[in-house]
mmCIF file of C-alpha atoms in Angstrom:
data_model
loop_
_atom_site.group_PDB
_atom_site.id
_atom_site.type_symbol
_atom_site.label_atom_id
_atom_site.label_comp_id
_atom_site.label_asym_id
_atom_site.label_seq_id
_atom_site.Cartn_x
_atom_site.Cartn_y
_atom_site.Cartn_z
ATOM 1 C CA MET K 7 10.544 15.047 2.776
ATOM 2 C CA SER K 8 9.977 13.363 -0.715
ATOM 3 C CA LEU K 9 9.946 15.067 -4.147
ATOM 4 C CA SER K 10 5.961 14.554 -4.464
ATOM 5 C CA THR K 11 5.506 16.552 -1.333
ATOM 6 C CA ILE K 12 8.013 19.542 -2.359
ATOM 7 C CA ILE K 13 6.102 19.520 -5.754
ATOM 8 C CA ALA K 14 2.914 19.362 -4.006
ATOM 9 C CA PHE K 15 3.846 22.401 -2.013
ATOM 10 C CA VAL K 16 4.973 24.273 -4.979
ATOM 11 C CA ARG K 17 1.968 23.334 -7.173
ATOM 12 C CA ASN K 18 -0.297 24.657 -4.093
ATOM 13 C CA GLY K 19 1.723 27.695 -3.908
ATOM 14 C CA LEU K 20 1.031 28.666 -7.647
ATOM 15 C CA CYS K 21 -2.517 27.936 -7.112
ATOM 16 C CA CYS K 22 -2.902 30.603 -4.323
ATOM 17 C CA ILE K 23 -1.004 32.776 -6.410
ATOM 18 C CA LYS K 24 -3.741 32.277 -9.039
ATOM 19 C CA ASP K 25 -6.942 32.332 -6.861
ATOM 20 C CA LEU K 26 -5.678 35.559 -5.100
ATOM 21 C CA ASN K 27 -4.870 37.224 -8.289
ATOM 22 C CA LEU K 28 -1.098 38.000 -7.153
ATOM 23 C CA PHE K 29 1.468 39.495 -9.680
ATOM 24 C CA SER K 30 -1.492 40.063 -12.087
ATOM 25 C CA SER K 31 0.329 42.410 -14.099
ATOM 26 C CA SER K 32 3.056 39.973 -14.540
ATOM 27 C CA ILE K 33 3.695 37.745 -17.598
ATOM 28 C CA LEU K 34 2.212 34.836 -15.437
ATOM 29 C CA PHE K 35 -1.178 35.874 -16.335
ATOM 30 C CA ASP K 36 -0.597 36.898 -20.015
ATOM 31 C CA PRO K 37 -1.548 34.246 -22.412
ATOM 32 C CA SER K 38 0.369 35.564 -25.365
ATOM 33 C CA TYR K 39 3.642 34.466 -23.475
ATOM 34 C CA THR K 40 2.456 30.781 -23.305
ATOM 35 C CA TYR K 41 2.168 30.839 -27.109
ATOM 36 C CA LEU K 42 6.026 31.383 -27.350
ATOM 37 C CA VAL K 43 6.358 27.819 -25.789
ATOM 38 C CA PHE K 44 2.963 26.103 -26.902
ATOM 39 C CA SER K 45 0.860 26.949 -29.821
ATOM 40 C CA LEU K 46 -2.452 25.785 -28.141
ATOM 41 C CA PRO K 47 -5.620 25.944 -30.369
ATOM 42 C CA PRO K 48 -8.613 28.659 -29.956
ATOM 43 C CA PRO K 49 -10.882 29.537 -28.730
ATOM 44 C CA HIS K 50 -10.394 28.295 -25.025
ATOM 45 C CA LEU K 51 -7.033 26.413 -24.963
ATOM 46 C CA ASN K 52 -5.035 29.536 -26.228
ATOM 47 C CA GLN K 53 -6.281 31.140 -23.365
ATOM 48 C CA THR K 54 -3.784 29.307 -21.005
ATOM 49 C CA THR K 55 -1.446 31.482 -19.028
ATOM 50 C CA PRO K 56 2.117 30.637 -18.188
ATOM 51 C CA LEU K 57 0.934 30.375 -14.426
ATOM 52 C CA GLU K 58 -1.872 27.936 -15.459
ATOM 53 C CA LEU K 59 0.694 26.067 -17.861
ATOM 54 C CA LEU K 60 3.126 25.690 -14.955
ATOM 55 C CA ILE K 61 0.140 24.433 -12.600
ATOM 56 C CA GLY K 62 -1.048 22.109 -15.398
ATOM 57 C CA ILE K 63 2.334 20.337 -15.491
ATOM 58 C CA LEU K 64 2.585 19.795 -11.701
ATOM 59 C CA GLN K 65 -1.001 18.715 -11.804
ATOM 60 C CA PHE K 66 -0.069 16.181 -14.609
ATOM 61 C CA TYR K 67 2.764 14.957 -12.647
ATOM 62 C CA ALA K 68 0.464 14.482 -9.649
ATOM 63 C CA PHE K 69 -2.139 12.508 -11.926
ATOM 64 C CA ILE K 70 0.695 9.989 -12.959
ATOM 65 C CA SER K 71 2.588 9.651 -9.391
ATOM 66 C CA LEU K 72 -0.551 9.489 -7.135
ATOM 67 C CA THR K 73 -2.233 7.020 -9.315
ATOM 68 C CA TRP K 74 1.046 4.947 -9.685
ATOM 69 C CA GLU K 75 1.613 5.313 -5.950
ATOM 70 C CA GLY K 76 -1.930 4.090 -5.309
ATOM 71 C CA ILE K 77 -1.762 1.115 -7.667
ATOM 72 C CA GLN K 78 1.781 0.035 -5.945
ATOM 73 C CA SER K 79 0.394 0.527 -2.338
ATOM 74 C CA ILE K 80 -2.616 -1.689 -3.283
ATOM 75 C CA LYS K 81 -0.229 -4.435 -4.878
ATOM 76 C CA ARG K 82 2.179 -4.269 -1.970
ATOM 77 C CA GLY K 83 -0.905 -4.634 0.416
ATOM 78 C CA ILE K 84 -2.243 -7.601 -1.324
ATOM 79 C CA GLU K 85 0.887 -9.264 -1.473
ATOM 80 C CA LEU K 86 1.898 -8.882 2.343
ATOM 81 C CA LYS K 87 -1.709 -9.926 3.315
ATOM 82 C CA ARG K 88 -1.345 -13.259 1.269
ATOM 83 C CA SER K 89 2.179 -13.789 2.880
ATOM 84 C CA VAL K 90 0.853 -13.085 6.491
ATOM 85 C CA GLN K 91 -2.140 -15.353 5.840
ATOM 86 C CA ARG K 92 0.183 -18.288 4.927
ATOM 87 C CA ALA K 93 2.294 -17.607 7.856
ATOM 88 C CA LYS K 94 -0.403 -17.532 10.431
ATOM 89 C CA GLN K 95 -1.676 -20.993 8.872
ATOM 90 C CA LYS K 96 1.564 -22.590 10.060
ATOM 91 C CA VAL K 97 2.127 -20.919 13.673
ATOM 92 C CA ALA K 98 2.228 -24.153 15.481
ATOM 93 C CA LEU K 99 0.215 -24.238 18.684
ATOM 94 C CA GLN K 100 2.591 -26.415 20.440
ATOM 95 C CA GLN K 101 5.366 -23.723 19.970
ATOM 96 C CA GLU K 102 3.706 -21.345 22.452
ATOM 97 C CA LYS K 103 4.956 -23.634 25.356
ATOM 98 C CA LYS K 104 8.314 -24.139 24.218
ATOM 99 C CA TYR K 105 8.964 -20.479 22.942
ATOM 100 C CA PHE K 106 6.359 -18.517 24.763
ATOM 101 C CA SER K 107 7.963 -15.107 24.328
ATOM 102 C CA ALA K 108 8.848 -15.488 20.725
ATOM 103 C CA TYR K 109 5.432 -17.183 19.948
ATOM 104 C CA ARG K 110 3.906 -13.990 21.355
ATOM 105 C CA ILE K 111 6.258 -11.250 19.574
ATOM 106 C CA VAL K 112 5.678 -13.226 16.338
ATOM 107 C CA LYS K 113 1.870 -13.412 16.772
ATOM 108 C CA GLN K 114 1.753 -9.702 17.590
ATOM 109 C CA LYS K 115 3.967 -8.953 14.647
ATOM 110 C CA LEU K 116 1.604 -11.023 12.137
ATOM 111 C CA HIS K 117 -1.405 -9.158 13.527
ATOM 112 C CA GLU K 118 0.243 -6.051 12.999
ATOM 113 C CA ASP K 119 1.355 -6.579 9.501
ATOM 114 C CA ALA K 120 -2.138 -7.904 8.586
ATOM 115 C CA ALA K 121 -3.402 -4.710 9.762
ATOM 116 C CA SER K 122 -0.719 -2.885 7.630
ATOM 117 C CA ALA K 123 -1.746 -4.828 4.594
ATOM 118 C CA THR K 124 -5.439 -3.920 4.866
ATOM 119 C CA LYS K 125 -4.323 -0.207 5.251
ATOM 120 C CA ALA K 126 -2.163 -0.276 2.286
ATOM 121 C CA ILE K 127 -4.784 -1.699 0.209
ATOM 122 C CA ILE K 128 -7.797 0.845 1.405
ATOM 123 C CA GLN K 129 -5.324 3.894 1.539
ATOM 124 C CA GLY K 130 -3.847 2.910 -1.784
ATOM 125 C CA PHE K 131 -7.388 2.614 -3.509
ATOM 126 C CA TRP K 132 -8.294 6.350 -2.337
ATOM 127 C CA VAL K 133 -4.719 7.681 -3.312
ATOM 128 C CA ALA K 134 -5.412 6.305 -6.765
ATOM 129 C CA CYS K 135 -8.590 8.177 -6.959
ATOM 130 C CA ILE K 136 -7.074 11.339 -5.963
ATOM 131 C CA GLY K 137 -4.659 10.593 -8.715
ATOM 132 C CA ILE K 138 -6.963 10.040 -11.299
ATOM 133 C CA SER K 139 -9.209 13.105 -10.334
ATOM 134 C CA PHE K 140 -5.960 15.368 -11.064
ATOM 135 C CA PHE K 141 -6.501 14.513 -14.820
ATOM 136 C CA TRP K 142 -9.617 16.751 -14.708
ATOM 137 C CA LEU K 143 -7.709 19.376 -13.047
ATOM 138 C CA PHE K 144 -4.762 19.271 -15.126
ATOM 139 C CA ALA K 145 -7.219 19.679 -18.005
ATOM 140 C CA ASN K 146 -8.916 22.665 -16.453
ATOM 141 C CA SER K 147 -5.752 24.380 -16.341
ATOM 142 C CA PHE K 148 -5.635 24.260 -19.998
ATOM 143 C CA HIS K 149 -9.182 25.248 -20.336
ATOM 144 C CA VAL K 150 -10.238 21.678 -21.802
ATOM 145 C CA THR K 151 -13.042 21.475 -19.441
ATOM 146 C CA GLN K 152 -14.772 24.526 -21.168
ATOM 147 C CA THR K 153 -14.698 22.620 -24.514
ATOM 148 C CA ASN K 154 -16.986 19.688 -23.103
ATOM 149 C CA VAL K 155 -14.559 17.031 -24.683
ATOM 150 C CA ILE K 156 -14.060 15.169 -21.410
ATOM 151 C CA GLY K 157 -17.226 16.111 -19.438
ATOM 152 C CA GLY K 158 -16.671 19.607 -19.277
ATOM 153 C CA VAL K 159 -17.090 21.366 -15.903
ATOM 154 C CA GLN K 160 -19.470 18.880 -14.599
ATOM 155 C CA ALA K 161 -16.971 16.101 -14.881
ATOM 156 C CA LEU K 162 -14.546 18.470 -13.199
ATOM 157 C CA ILE K 163 -16.920 18.852 -10.358
ATOM 158 C CA HIS K 164 -17.523 15.023 -9.858
ATOM 159 C CA ALA K 165 -13.739 14.477 -9.955
ATOM 160 C CA LEU K 166 -13.234 17.069 -7.183
ATOM 161 C CA THR K 167 -16.194 15.451 -5.100
ATOM 162 C CA VAL K 168 -14.239 11.966 -5.414
ATOM 163 C CA ALA K 169 -11.142 13.618 -4.487
ATOM 164 C CA GLU K 170 -12.904 15.102 -1.514
ATOM 165 C CA ILE K 171 -14.157 11.764 -0.486
ATOM 166 C CA ALA K 172 -10.761 10.153 -1.041
ATOM 167 C CA LEU K 173 -8.861 12.807 0.801
ATOM 168 C CA LEU K 174 -11.277 12.047 3.926
ATOM 169 C CA PHE K 175 -9.926 8.545 4.105
ATOM 170 C CA VAL K 176 -6.158 9.603 3.523
ATOM 171 C CA LEU K 177 -6.169 12.180 6.193
ATOM 172 C CA TYR K 178 -7.577 9.770 8.669
ATOM 173 C CA TYR K 179 -4.621 7.436 8.000
ATOM 174 C CA MET K 180 -2.412 10.304 8.153
ATOM 175 C CA ILE K 181 -3.602 11.490 11.399
ATOM 176 C CA ALA K 182 -3.385 7.703 12.634
ATOM 177 C CA ASP K 183 0.279 7.592 11.220
ATOM 178 C CA ALA K 184 1.519 10.680 12.827
ATOM 179 C CA ALA K 185 -0.229 9.642 16.117
ATOM 180 C CA GLU K 186 1.765 6.387 15.968
ATOM 181 C CA LYS K 187 5.035 7.940 15.240
ATOM 182 C CA LEU K 188 4.868 10.504 18.234
ATOM 183 C CA LYS K 189 3.598 7.578 20.572
ATOM 184 C CA ASN K 190 6.543 5.417 19.528
ATOM 185 C CA ALA K 191 9.058 8.015 19.829
ATOM 186 C CA ARG K 192 7.659 8.915 23.600
ATOM 187 C CA ARG K 193 7.742 5.189 24.482
ATOM 188 C CA ILE K 194 11.310 4.567 23.160
ATOM 189 C CA GLN K 195 12.788 7.744 25.137
ATOM 190 C CA ARG K 196 10.389 6.936 28.285
ATOM 191 C CA THR K 197 10.719 2.978 28.463
ATOM 192 C CA VAL K 198 13.375 1.350 26.239
ATOM 193 C CA ILE K 199 16.358 3.791 26.689
ATOM 194 C CA PRO K 200 16.236 4.281 30.729
ATOM 195 C CA LYS K 201 16.196 0.413 30.859
ATOM 196 C CA LEU K 202 18.859 0.195 28.638
ATOM 197 C CA GLU K 203 20.881 2.820 30.424
ATOM 198 C CA SER K 204 20.150 1.215 34.118
ATOM 199 C CA SER K 205 21.006 -2.316 32.686
ATOM 200 C CA GLY K 206 24.745 -1.462 32.249
ATOM 201 C CA GLY K 207 24.761 -3.838 29.330
ATOM 202 C CA ARG K 208 23.097 -6.574 31.257
ATOM 203 C CA LEU K 209 19.453 -6.150 30.333
ATOM 204 C CA GLY K 210 18.163 -9.346 32.275
ATOM 205 C CA GLN K 211 18.700 -7.419 35.300
ATOM 206 C CA ALA K 212 16.619 -4.527 34.401
ATOM 207 C CA VAL K 213 13.655 -6.206 32.698
ATOM 208 C CA THR K 214 11.849 -9.586 32.126
ATOM 209 C CA GLU K 215 10.727 -11.299 28.721
ATOM 210 C CA ASP K 216 7.438 -9.652 29.118
ATOM 211 C CA PHE K 217 9.220 -6.370 28.493
ATOM 212 C CA PHE K 218 9.527 -7.376 24.957
ATOM 213 C CA ASP K 219 6.952 -6.842 22.500
ATOM 214 C CA ALA K 220 7.006 -6.883 18.464
ATOM 215 C CA ASN K 221 8.059 -3.112 18.550
ATOM 216 C CA ILE K 222 10.355 -3.094 21.459
ATOM 217 C CA TYR K 223 12.123 -6.328 20.030
ATOM 218 C CA SER K 224 12.361 -4.427 16.595
ATOM 219 C CA TRP K 225 13.834 -1.358 18.098
ATOM 220 C CA ILE K 226 16.651 -3.170 20.118
ATOM 221 C CA ILE K 227 17.686 -5.404 17.419
ATOM 222 C CA HIS K 228 20.712 -3.221 15.750
ATOM 223 C CA ASN K 229 19.469 -3.522 12.014
ATOM 224 C CA GLY K 230 15.600 -3.830 12.791
ATOM 225 C CA TRP K 231 13.681 -6.758 12.213
ATOM 226 C CA SER K 232 12.319 -8.046 9.101
ATOM 227 C CA PRO K 233 10.474 -11.321 9.208
ATOM 228 C CA TYR K 234 10.715 -13.518 6.307
ATOM 229 C CA TRP K 235 6.857 -12.869 5.441
ATOM 230 C CA THR K 236 7.781 -9.237 4.870
ATOM 231 C CA ILE K 237 10.859 -10.064 2.475
ATOM 232 C CA ASP K 238 9.726 -12.898 0.480
ATOM 233 C CA ARG K 239 5.979 -11.864 -0.736
ATOM 234 C CA SER K 240 6.542 -13.388 -4.300
ATOM 235 C CA GLY K 241 3.973 -16.085 -3.556
ATOM 236 C CA GLU K 242 6.547 -18.845 -4.852
ATOM 237 C CA SER K 243 6.722 -20.468 -1.406
ATOM 238 C CA THR K 244 4.603 -23.489 -0.463
ATOM 239 C CA LEU K 245 2.727 -24.136 2.636
ATOM 240 C CA GLU K 246 5.547 -26.387 3.665
ATOM 241 C CA ASP K 247 8.329 -23.820 3.211
ATOM 242 C CA ASP K 248 6.144 -21.804 5.338
ATOM 243 C CA ALA K 249 5.916 -24.125 8.463
ATOM 244 C CA GLU K 250 9.638 -24.670 8.331
ATOM 245 C CA GLN K 251 10.131 -20.698 7.825
ATOM 246 C CA ILE K 252 7.785 -19.718 10.694
ATOM 247 C CA GLN K 253 9.280 -22.415 12.879
ATOM 248 C CA GLN K 254 12.908 -20.916 12.212
ATOM 249 C CA GLU K 255 11.491 -17.211 12.800
ATOM 250 C CA ILE K 256 10.226 -18.478 16.255
ATOM 251 C CA GLN K 257 13.489 -20.074 17.310
ATOM 252 C CA ARG K 258 15.356 -17.037 16.160
ATOM 253 C CA VAL K 259 13.382 -14.653 17.910
ATOM 254 C CA GLN K 260 13.360 -16.781 21.068
ATOM 255 C CA LEU K 261 17.289 -17.161 20.929
ATOM 256 C CA THR K 262 17.622 -13.553 20.603
ATOM 257 C CA VAL K 263 15.502 -12.487 23.632
ATOM 258 C CA ASP K 264 17.329 -15.358 25.762
ATOM 259 C CA THR K 265 20.863 -13.797 24.687
ATOM 260 C CA LEU K 266 19.484 -10.346 25.531
ATOM 261 C CA LEU K 267 18.312 -11.213 28.957
ATOM 262 C CA ALA K 268 21.050 -13.517 29.730
ATOM 263 C CA VAL K 269 22.566 -12.495 33.119
ATOM 264 C CA GLY K 270 25.982 -14.113 33.671
ATOM 265 C CA GLN K 271 29.017 -13.317 35.450
ATOM 266 C CA GLY K 272 31.835 -12.171 33.150
ATOM 267 C CA ASP K 273 35.513 -10.591 33.752
ATOM 268 C CA THR K 274 36.034 -6.831 33.733
ATOM 269 C CA SER K 275 36.666 -6.587 29.878
ATOM 270 C CA MET K 276 33.359 -8.470 29.257
ATOM 271 C CA GLU K 277 31.401 -5.787 31.704
ATOM 272 C CA GLN K 278 32.930 -3.238 29.706
ATOM 273 C CA MET K 279 32.036 -4.291 26.309
ATOM 274 C CA LEU K 280 28.286 -5.023 27.439
ATOM 275 C CA LYS K 281 28.274 -1.371 28.909
ATOM 276 C CA GLN K 282 29.580 -0.019 25.548
ATOM 277 C CA ALA K 283 27.167 -2.114 23.422
ATOM 278 C CA ALA K 284 24.220 -0.661 25.826
ATOM 279 C CA ASP K 285 25.683 2.823 25.371
ATOM 280 C CA MET K 286 25.729 2.664 21.720
ATOM 281 C CA ALA K 287 22.199 1.020 21.688
ATOM 282 C CA CYS K 288 21.092 4.072 23.629
ATOM 283 C CA GLN K 289 22.784 6.648 21.358
ATOM 284 C CA ARG K 290 21.276 4.829 18.331
ATOM 285 C CA LEU K 291 17.717 4.780 19.687
ATOM 286 C CA THR K 292 17.966 8.389 20.640
ATOM 287 C CA ARG K 293 18.360 9.300 17.196
ATOM 288 C CA GLU K 294 15.562 7.066 15.786
ATOM 289 C CA ALA K 295 13.359 8.317 18.527
ATOM 290 C CA TRP K 296 14.094 11.974 17.210
ATOM 291 C CA ILE K 297 13.684 11.021 13.788
ATOM 292 C CA LEU K 298 10.150 9.403 14.523
ATOM 293 C CA HIS K 299 9.350 12.532 16.541
ATOM 294 C CA MET K 300 10.198 15.033 13.735
ATOM 295 C CA THR K 301 8.460 12.713 11.052
ATOM 296 C CA GLY K 302 5.405 12.884 13.368
ATOM 297 C CA VAL K 303 5.184 16.666 13.537
ATOM 298 C CA LEU K 304 6.006 16.904 10.014
ATOM 299 C CA GLU K 305 2.926 14.617 9.049
ATOM 300 C CA CYS K 306 0.736 16.571 11.391
ATOM 301 C CA PHE K 307 1.600 19.900 9.370
ATOM 302 C CA LEU K 308 0.953 17.859 5.956
ATOM 303 C CA VAL K 309 -2.456 17.208 7.684
ATOM 304 C CA ILE K 310 -3.044 20.879 8.343
ATOM 305 C CA PHE K 311 -2.197 21.795 4.849
ATOM 306 C CA ASN K 312 -4.342 19.076 3.553
ATOM 307 C CA VAL K 313 -7.349 20.261 5.541
ATOM 308 C CA VAL K 314 -6.616 23.548 4.059
ATOM 309 C CA ALA K 315 -6.787 22.126 0.460
ATOM 310 C CA PHE K 316 -9.847 19.985 1.611
ATOM 311 C CA TYR K 317 -11.467 23.304 2.533
ATOM 312 C CA GLY K 318 -10.705 24.974 -0.844
ATOM 313 C CA TYR K 319 -11.840 22.316 -3.067
ATOM 314 C CA MET K 320 -15.046 21.792 -0.907
ATOM 315 C CA LEU K 321 -15.618 25.374 -1.521
ATOM 316 C CA SER K 322 -15.280 24.826 -5.404
ATOM 317 C CA VAL K 323 -17.704 21.862 -5.174
ATOM 318 C CA LEU K 324 -20.382 23.922 -3.070
ATOM 319 C CA SER K 325 -19.968 27.001 -5.285
ATOM 320 C CA PHE K 326 -20.912 25.034 -8.181
ATOM 321 C CA TYR K 327 -23.914 23.416 -6.998
ATOM 322 C CA LEU K 328 -25.187 26.434 -4.814
ATOM 323 C CA ALA K 329 -24.142 29.567 -6.431
ATOM 324 C CA GLU K 330 -25.175 30.529 -9.797
ATOM 325 C CA GLY K 331 -22.618 32.055 -11.956
ATOM 326 C CA GLU K 332 -19.582 30.967 -10.074
ATOM 327 C CA ASP K 333 -16.336 30.538 -12.069
ATOM 328 C CA ALA K 334 -15.128 27.067 -12.200
ATOM 329 C CA PRO K 335 -12.552 25.839 -9.810
ATOM 330 C CA SER K 336 -8.619 25.990 -10.766
#
């Protein structure tokens, strides 16, 4: 669980305390204690309570961190998309017959990375929108919106509306990511590990080349698979460099697949070494599947919490437009 997620839990918990008026008789709701830390000008800003001060600080952190995270995601997506497009242009068609399995795996990986790049750009844009909207929430915690300096309550509601729209897109991608992680965890447990266990270290006796796709190939490789276009995205390489690198990548993948599927007659010590390697791979994949599963479950819980947040902010927006005399959202 990241630091931003933990801070979001704390911030939402403090907002619940404020909205439900819990501990209302404590110093958390007494503006005079804020004066001991900050001397805020009257008539509005000096009404900031210690609880609102804490919430405001955490909202400002969200403003900075989410905006920066969104911008970085857009940047990474653009760089990856450019790198993938250059690689696609240099995938020689004649290599399909010579390196059929590797060609298929690399093409699938390029397609998946292109989709990931597009998702990073779109998701990054909406995450940045949510981050920017937190500036008005931060200002509202310090009662700045009551002064009409940055658009007043109307601007706050507009910011919340943008955040609501952005959150819909982010929730969609969160649900898709959680489902993908859970599906991959099941696939490792039900497809990949049983094949490794039954092979006794000789995978070629249990499967054919069709067994491999981009995901399975990446899972079986001990340190994972990081093609060159996902590592060097500086844009400094030329099309000639890409042509050579994509050819080397395809040859490297084909060599690895052929090695994994090789069925030879070795001595007893070699058989034991292969069996030990398969057992270690099964143990590693079991851990990776468990991590994927738990990450997917955690993301499902985060989706639920964000749906609750979406509902709460939606009530604030609706109460502003549909109900007279309602208080401004916190």
